[in-house]
CSV table of C-alpha atoms in Angstrom, one decimal:
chain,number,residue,atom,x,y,z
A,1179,UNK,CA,0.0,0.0,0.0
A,1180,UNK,CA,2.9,2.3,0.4
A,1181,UNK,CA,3.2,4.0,-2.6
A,1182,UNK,CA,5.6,7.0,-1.4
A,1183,UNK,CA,9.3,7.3,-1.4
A,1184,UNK,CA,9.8,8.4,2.2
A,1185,UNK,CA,12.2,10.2,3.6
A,1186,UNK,CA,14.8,8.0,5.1
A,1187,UNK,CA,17.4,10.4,6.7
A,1188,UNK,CA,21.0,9.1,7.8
A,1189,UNK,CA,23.1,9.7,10.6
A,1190,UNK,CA,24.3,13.2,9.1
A,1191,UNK,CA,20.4,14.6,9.0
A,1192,UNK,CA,19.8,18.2,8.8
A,1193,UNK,CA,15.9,19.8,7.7
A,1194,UNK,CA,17.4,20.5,4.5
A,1195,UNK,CA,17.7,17.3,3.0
A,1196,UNK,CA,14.3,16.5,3.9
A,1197,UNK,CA,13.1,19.8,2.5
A,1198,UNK,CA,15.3,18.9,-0.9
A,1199,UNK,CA,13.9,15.2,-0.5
A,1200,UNK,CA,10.2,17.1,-0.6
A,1201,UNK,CA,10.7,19.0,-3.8
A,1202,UNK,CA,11.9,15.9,-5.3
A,1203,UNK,CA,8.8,14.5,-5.3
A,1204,UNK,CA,5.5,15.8,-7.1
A,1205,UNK,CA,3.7,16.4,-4.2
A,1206,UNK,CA,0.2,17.5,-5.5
A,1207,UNK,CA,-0.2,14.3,-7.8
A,1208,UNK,CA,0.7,12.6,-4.5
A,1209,UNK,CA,-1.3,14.2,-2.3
A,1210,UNK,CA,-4.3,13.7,-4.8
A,1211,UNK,CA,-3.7,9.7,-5.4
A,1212,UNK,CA,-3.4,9.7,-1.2
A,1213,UNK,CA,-6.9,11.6,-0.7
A,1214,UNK,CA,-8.4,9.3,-3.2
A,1215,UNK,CA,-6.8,6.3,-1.4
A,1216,UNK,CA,-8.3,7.6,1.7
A,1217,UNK,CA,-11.4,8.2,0.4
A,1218,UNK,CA,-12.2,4.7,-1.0
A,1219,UNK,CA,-10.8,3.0,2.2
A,1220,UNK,CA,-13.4,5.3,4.2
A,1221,UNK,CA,-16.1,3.8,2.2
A,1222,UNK,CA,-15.2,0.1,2.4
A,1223,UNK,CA,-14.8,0.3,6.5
A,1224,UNK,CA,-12.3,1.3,8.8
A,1225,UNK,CA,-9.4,3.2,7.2
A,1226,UNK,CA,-5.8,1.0,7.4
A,1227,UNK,CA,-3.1,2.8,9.2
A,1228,UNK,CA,-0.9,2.9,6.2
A,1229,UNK,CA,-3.2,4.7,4.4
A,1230,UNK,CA,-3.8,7.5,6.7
A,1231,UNK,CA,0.0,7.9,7.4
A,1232,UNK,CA,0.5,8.1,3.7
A,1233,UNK,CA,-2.5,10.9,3.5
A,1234,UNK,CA,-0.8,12.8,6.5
A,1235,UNK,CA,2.2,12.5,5.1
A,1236,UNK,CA,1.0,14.1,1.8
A,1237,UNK,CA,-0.7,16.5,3.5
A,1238,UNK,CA,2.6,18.0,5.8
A,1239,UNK,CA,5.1,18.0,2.5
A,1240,UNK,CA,2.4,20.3,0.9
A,1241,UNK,CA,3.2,23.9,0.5
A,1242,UNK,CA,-0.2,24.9,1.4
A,1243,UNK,CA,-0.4,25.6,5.6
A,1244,UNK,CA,-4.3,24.3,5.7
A,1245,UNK,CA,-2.9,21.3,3.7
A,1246,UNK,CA,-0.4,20.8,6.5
A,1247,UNK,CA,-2.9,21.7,10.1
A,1248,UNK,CA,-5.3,19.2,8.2
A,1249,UNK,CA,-1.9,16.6,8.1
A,1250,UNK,CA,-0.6,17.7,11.3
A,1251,UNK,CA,-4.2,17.0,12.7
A,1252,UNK,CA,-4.5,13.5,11.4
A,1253,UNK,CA,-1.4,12.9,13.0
A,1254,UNK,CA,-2.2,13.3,16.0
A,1255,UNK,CA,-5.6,11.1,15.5
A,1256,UNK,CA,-3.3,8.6,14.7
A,1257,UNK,CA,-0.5,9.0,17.4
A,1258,UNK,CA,-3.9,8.3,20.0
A,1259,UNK,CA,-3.4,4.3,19.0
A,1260,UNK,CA,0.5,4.8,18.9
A,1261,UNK,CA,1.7,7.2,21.2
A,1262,UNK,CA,5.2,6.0,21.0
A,1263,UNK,CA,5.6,6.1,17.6
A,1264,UNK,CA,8.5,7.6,16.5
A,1265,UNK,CA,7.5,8.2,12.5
A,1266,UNK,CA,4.3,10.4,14.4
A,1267,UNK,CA,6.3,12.5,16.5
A,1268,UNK,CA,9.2,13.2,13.9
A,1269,UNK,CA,6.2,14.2,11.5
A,1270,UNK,CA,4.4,16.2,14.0
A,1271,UNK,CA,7.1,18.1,14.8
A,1272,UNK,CA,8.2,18.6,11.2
A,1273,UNK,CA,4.7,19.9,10.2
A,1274,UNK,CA,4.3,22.2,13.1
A,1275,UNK,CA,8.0,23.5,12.1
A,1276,UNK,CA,6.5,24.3,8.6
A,1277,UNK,CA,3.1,25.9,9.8
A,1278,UNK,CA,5.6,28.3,12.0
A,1279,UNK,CA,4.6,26.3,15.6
A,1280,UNK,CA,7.9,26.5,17.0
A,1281,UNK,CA,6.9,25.7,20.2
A,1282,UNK,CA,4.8,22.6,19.4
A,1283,UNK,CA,7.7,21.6,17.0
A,1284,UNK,CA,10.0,21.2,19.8
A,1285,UNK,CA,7.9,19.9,21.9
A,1286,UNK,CA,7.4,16.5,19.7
A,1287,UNK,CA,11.2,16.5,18.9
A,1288,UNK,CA,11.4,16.5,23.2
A,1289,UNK,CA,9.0,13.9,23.2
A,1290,UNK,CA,11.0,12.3,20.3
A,1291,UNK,CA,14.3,12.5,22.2
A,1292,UNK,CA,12.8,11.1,25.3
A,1293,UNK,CA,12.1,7.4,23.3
A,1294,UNK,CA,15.1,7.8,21.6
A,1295,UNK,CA,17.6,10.1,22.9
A,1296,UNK,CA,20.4,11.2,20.5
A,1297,UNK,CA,17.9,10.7,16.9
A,1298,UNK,CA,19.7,13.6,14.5
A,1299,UNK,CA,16.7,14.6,13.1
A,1300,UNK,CA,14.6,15.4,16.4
A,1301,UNK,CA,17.9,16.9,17.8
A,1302,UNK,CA,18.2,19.1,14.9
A,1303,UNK,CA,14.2,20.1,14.5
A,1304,UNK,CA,14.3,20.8,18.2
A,1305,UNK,CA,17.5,22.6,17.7
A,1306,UNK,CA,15.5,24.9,14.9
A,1307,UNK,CA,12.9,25.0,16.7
A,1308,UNK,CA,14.5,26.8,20.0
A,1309,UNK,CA,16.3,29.3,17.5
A,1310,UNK,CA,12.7,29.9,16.0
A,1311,UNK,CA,11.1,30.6,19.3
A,1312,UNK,CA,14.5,32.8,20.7
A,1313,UNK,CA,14.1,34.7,17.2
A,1314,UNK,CA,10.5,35.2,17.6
A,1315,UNK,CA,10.8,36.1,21.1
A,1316,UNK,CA,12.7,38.5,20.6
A,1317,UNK,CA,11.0,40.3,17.3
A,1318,UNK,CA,8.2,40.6,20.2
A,1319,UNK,CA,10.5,42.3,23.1
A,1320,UNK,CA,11.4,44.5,20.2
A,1321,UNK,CA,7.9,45.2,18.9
A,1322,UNK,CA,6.2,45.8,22.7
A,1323,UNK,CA,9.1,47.9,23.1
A,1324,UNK,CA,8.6,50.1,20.8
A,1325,UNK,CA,4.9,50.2,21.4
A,1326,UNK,CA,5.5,51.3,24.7
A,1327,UNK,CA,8.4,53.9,23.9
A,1328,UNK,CA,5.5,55.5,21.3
A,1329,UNK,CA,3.5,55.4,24.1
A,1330,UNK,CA,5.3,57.0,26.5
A,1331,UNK,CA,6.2,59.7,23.7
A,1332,UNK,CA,3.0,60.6,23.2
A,1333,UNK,CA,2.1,61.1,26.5
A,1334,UNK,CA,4.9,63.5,27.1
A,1335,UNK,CA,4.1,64.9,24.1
A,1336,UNK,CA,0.6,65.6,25.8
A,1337,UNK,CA,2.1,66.9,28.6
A,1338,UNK,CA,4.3,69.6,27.1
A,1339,UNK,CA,1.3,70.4,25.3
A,1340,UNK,CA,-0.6,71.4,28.0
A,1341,UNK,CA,1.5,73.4,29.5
């Protein structure tokens, strides 16, 4: 039933190959043969496994962000019967690094690390991930800073006004 080239990474991972490895593939013909997939295994019973994972899977390496919540959230339907399993938590926390959830990215690398501490690719999505968040953090020190030094301009502005 597996009818996608996976990303297999090796010891010397980094989110670049994997992002290379995406626009290797034609995603869009993909993700269309996976929703049909899906859709005919919906109407014969319950859906397999495979088949979901392969729709999620098309889903996150998609370009388009509701594409990728809608990948990230079958995911996580499927991670309820698995909650160990390490292909679910790299891909969570791969698609939340793509829709810009740095903080939920890390989070599945941690819980990635803690079943299999030293795995180079959660190590290095988590290590993204923290830069994200640090970057992020501090655009918004920088932005509620300035805010509040307009502020405080315009109020003594207002004073000197009414004097």
């Amino acid at each position: 039933m597996n009818f996608i080239q996976y990303f297999k990474p090796d010891a010397n991972y980094n989110l670049k190959q994997q992002l290379i490895h995406e626009q290797s593939l034609d995603v869009e013909h993909q993700l269309q043969i996976a929703r049909q997939k899906y859709t005919e295994a919906m109407q014969q019973g319950p859906i397999p496994t495979a088949v979901a994972f392969n729709l999620a899977y098309c889903l996150i390496s998609s370009s388009n962000n509701v594409d990728r919540h809608q990948g990230i959230s079958l995911l996580e339907e499927l991670r309820k019967g698995d909650p160990s399993s390490v292909e679910y938590l790299y891909y969570l926390s791969l698609g939340s690094f793509k829709v810009e959830d740095y903080v939920a990215a890390r989070k599945y690398a941690d819980e990635l690390l803690a079943i299999k501490p030293g795995n180079p690719q959660a190590m290095s999505l988590r290590s993204l991930s923290e830069e994200k968040v640090a970057k992020d953090g501090m655009l918004g020190m920088m932005i509620v800073g300035g805010a509040a030094a307009a502020v405080v301009s315009g109020v003594v502005l207002l004073m000197k006004a009414r004097k």
